[in-house]
Every structure is written in C-alpha cells, then in structure tokens.
Short mmCIF file of N, CA and C in Angstrom, two decimals:
data_model
loop_
_atom_site.label_atom_id
_atom_site.label_comp_id
_atom_site.label_asym_id
_atom_site.label_seq_id
_atom_site.Cartn_x
_atom_site.Cartn_y
_atom_site.Cartn_z
N MET M 120 0.62 -1.14 -0.13
CA MET M 120 0.01 0.03 0.30
C MET M 120 1.05 1.49 0.07
N LYS M 121 2.05 1.16 0.79
CA LYS M 121 2.44 2.09 0.85
C LYS M 121 3.52 2.96 -0.63
N SER M 122 3.76 1.25 -1.43
CA SER M 122 4.33 2.06 -2.48
C SER M 122 3.38 2.70 -3.57
N LYS M 123 2.17 2.28 -3.77
CA LYS M 123 0.92 2.98 -4.24
C LYS M 123 0.94 4.51 -3.70
N ASP M 124 0.97 4.64 -2.41
CA ASP M 124 1.15 6.37 -2.01
C ASP M 124 1.99 6.84 -2.76
N LYS M 125 3.17 6.37 -2.62
CA LYS M 125 4.52 7.04 -3.39
C LYS M 125 4.20 7.36 -4.70
N LEU M 126 4.21 6.39 -5.43
CA LEU M 126 3.90 6.34 -6.48
C LEU M 126 2.45 7.42 -7.33
N PHE M 127 1.43 7.63 -6.07
CA PHE M 127 0.44 8.34 -6.43
C PHE M 127 1.27 10.18 -6.39
N GLU M 128 1.39 10.09 -4.95
CA GLU M 128 2.29 11.38 -4.60
C GLU M 128 3.45 12.08 -5.84
N SER M 129 4.08 10.91 -6.56
CA SER M 129 4.93 11.35 -7.19
C SER M 129 4.75 12.00 -8.62
N SER M 130 3.10 11.11 -8.92
CA SER M 130 2.78 11.43 -9.98
C SER M 130 2.17 12.86 -10.06
N VAL M 131 1.66 12.88 -8.48
CA VAL M 131 0.62 14.06 -8.32
C VAL M 131 1.90 15.66 -8.21
N CYS M 132 3.21 15.07 -7.83
CA CYS M 132 4.09 16.24 -7.93
C CYS M 132 4.36 16.69 -9.51
N ASN M 133 4.54 15.54 -10.13
CA ASN M 133 5.04 15.99 -11.64
C ASN M 133 3.91 16.70 -12.07
N ALA M 134 2.98 15.99 -11.91
CA ALA M 134 1.71 16.98 -12.41
C ALA M 134 1.68 18.69 -12.25
N ILE M 135 2.37 18.47 -11.11
CA ILE M 135 2.05 20.10 -10.47
C ILE M 135 3.36 21.06 -11.00
N HIS M 136 4.27 20.06 -11.27
CA HIS M 136 5.75 20.69 -11.60
C HIS M 136 5.16 21.12 -13.19
N ILE M 137 4.75 20.01 -13.87
CA ILE M 137 4.02 20.45 -15.66
C ILE M 137 3.12 21.53 -15.66
N PHE M 138 2.31 21.60 -14.63
CA PHE M 138 1.48 22.49 -14.51
C PHE M 138 2.06 23.89 -14.41
N LEU M 139 2.83 24.01 -13.78
CA LEU M 139 3.78 25.05 -13.14
C LEU M 139 4.54 25.78 -14.37
N ARG M 140 5.02 24.98 -14.65
CA ARG M 140 5.97 25.14 -16.15
C ARG M 140 5.12 25.88 -17.58
N ILE M 141 4.05 25.00 -17.53
CA ILE M 141 2.91 25.48 -18.46
C ILE M 141 2.58 27.16 -17.82
N ILE M 142 2.42 27.63 -16.81
CA ILE M 142 1.91 28.46 -16.45
C ILE M 142 3.52 29.74 -16.50
N ASP M 143 4.36 29.09 -16.36
CA ASP M 143 5.92 30.04 -16.47
C ASP M 143 5.82 30.46 -17.83
N CYS M 144 5.36 29.37 -19.24
CA CYS M 144 5.25 29.89 -20.19
C CYS M 144 4.62 30.53 -20.56
N ALA M 145 2.98 30.49 -20.38
CA ALA M 145 2.51 31.38 -20.53
C ALA M 145 2.73 32.92 -20.13
N ILE M 146 2.98 33.57 -18.71
CA ILE M 146 3.39 34.34 -18.32
C ILE M 146 4.71 34.94 -19.21
N GLU M 147 5.94 33.96 -19.76
CA GLU M 147 6.52 34.73 -20.57
C GLU M 147 5.77 35.15 -21.46
N ASN M 148 5.33 34.59 -22.06
CA ASN M 148 4.92 34.88 -23.31
C ASN M 148 3.81 35.96 -23.38
N VAL M 149 2.97 36.09 -22.58
CA VAL M 149 2.17 37.17 -22.35
C VAL M 149 2.99 38.67 -22.12
N SER M 150 3.73 38.34 -21.49
CA SER M 150 5.03 39.39 -21.05
C SER M 150 5.83 39.70 -22.12
N ARG M 151 5.98 38.84 -23.09
CA ARG M 151 6.61 39.67 -24.34
C ARG M 151 5.84 40.32 -25.26
N ASN M 152 4.74 39.83 -25.04
CA ASN M 152 3.54 40.01 -26.11
C ASN M 152 2.98 41.61 -26.03
N LEU M 153 2.99 42.05 -24.50
CA LEU M 153 2.62 42.93 -23.78
C LEU M 153 3.72 44.30 -24.09
N ALA M 154 4.84 43.87 -24.19
CA ALA M 154 5.50 44.65 -24.64
C ALA M 154 5.56 45.08 -26.19
N ASP M 155 5.28 44.34 -26.94
CA ASP M 155 4.77 44.60 -28.30
C ASP M 155 3.28 44.89 -28.33
N GLU M 156 2.45 45.56 -27.90
CA GLU M 156 0.90 45.59 -27.91
C GLU M 156 0.38 45.73 -28.90
N PRO M 157 0.85 46.67 -29.71
CA PRO M 157 0.08 46.46 -31.04
C PRO M 157 0.67 45.11 -32.22
N ALA M 158 1.47 44.82 -32.06
CA ALA M 158 1.61 43.86 -32.99
C ALA M 158 1.00 42.52 -32.53
N TYR M 159 0.91 42.75 -31.28
CA TYR M 159 0.09 41.31 -30.52
C TYR M 159 -1.39 41.63 -31.29
N LEU M 160 -2.17 42.70 -31.16
CA LEU M 160 -3.36 42.84 -31.57
C LEU M 160 -3.95 42.75 -32.68
N LYS M 161 -2.91 42.96 -33.53
CA LYS M 161 -2.55 43.02 -34.79
C LYS M 161 -2.79 41.30 -35.05
N ASP M 162 -1.80 40.26 -34.70
CA ASP M 162 -2.22 39.02 -34.53
C ASP M 162 -3.41 38.56 -34.40
N LEU M 163 -3.84 39.16 -33.45
CA LEU M 163 -5.00 38.57 -32.73
C LEU M 163 -6.27 38.76 -33.87
N ILE M 164 -6.66 40.14 -34.33
CA ILE M 164 -7.21 40.35 -35.26
C ILE M 164 -7.00 39.56 -36.51
N LYS M 165 -5.95 39.42 -37.17
CA LYS M 165 -5.70 38.61 -38.04
C LYS M 165 -5.84 37.49 -38.07
N HIS M 166 -5.64 36.59 -37.07
CA HIS M 166 -6.15 35.32 -36.92
C HIS M 166 -7.69 35.01 -36.65
N ARG M 167 -8.69 35.72 -36.37
CA ARG M 167 -9.63 35.70 -36.21
C ARG M 167 -10.59 35.02 -37.71
N SER M 168 -11.23 34.32 -36.89
CA SER M 168 -12.37 33.99 -38.70
C SER M 168 -13.26 34.89 -38.87
N PRO M 169 -13.99 34.80 -40.03
CA PRO M 169 -14.84 35.69 -39.93
C PRO M 169 -16.19 36.02 -38.98
N THR M 170 -16.48 34.30 -39.09
CA THR M 170 -17.61 34.40 -38.02
C THR M 170 -17.03 35.01 -36.57
N GLN M 171 -16.35 34.66 -36.01
CA GLN M 171 -15.79 34.75 -34.82
C GLN M 171 -15.51 36.61 -34.95
N GLY M 172 -15.37 37.38 -35.94
CA GLY M 172 -15.14 38.95 -36.16
C GLY M 172 -16.61 39.70 -36.12
N ARG M 173 -17.49 39.10 -36.66
CA ARG M 173 -19.29 39.29 -36.56
C ARG M 173 -19.62 39.30 -35.31
N GLN M 174 -19.51 38.50 -34.50
CA GLN M 174 -19.96 38.35 -32.98
C GLN M 174 -19.84 39.65 -32.21
#
C-alpha cells in the first residue's frame, strides 16, 4: 500500500510541476506580447475567422 501512495504522490508532484511550467511559459509569452502590444493585437485580429469577427 505504501508504494502505491508514493507512486500517487510522485505523479501528483509531476503533474504540479508540469502545470507550473505551463503557467511560466504562458506568463513569459504574455509579458513578451505586452511589450509589443500593437503587433499582438494585429495578430489577434488577423487570426480571427470571419464568423468570430461578426459576433
């Protein structure tokens, strides 16, 4: 039973580390885009589909 608990604990820790890594990458991308906000907004507008633009 203890080995299952340790396995579960390590998988939870791995999941948390992956989650934090994803958040770090997202924050890095957002701060990079905010430094160049007009280009970021142009990209957002450019990548919109026509149906999204009408809503």
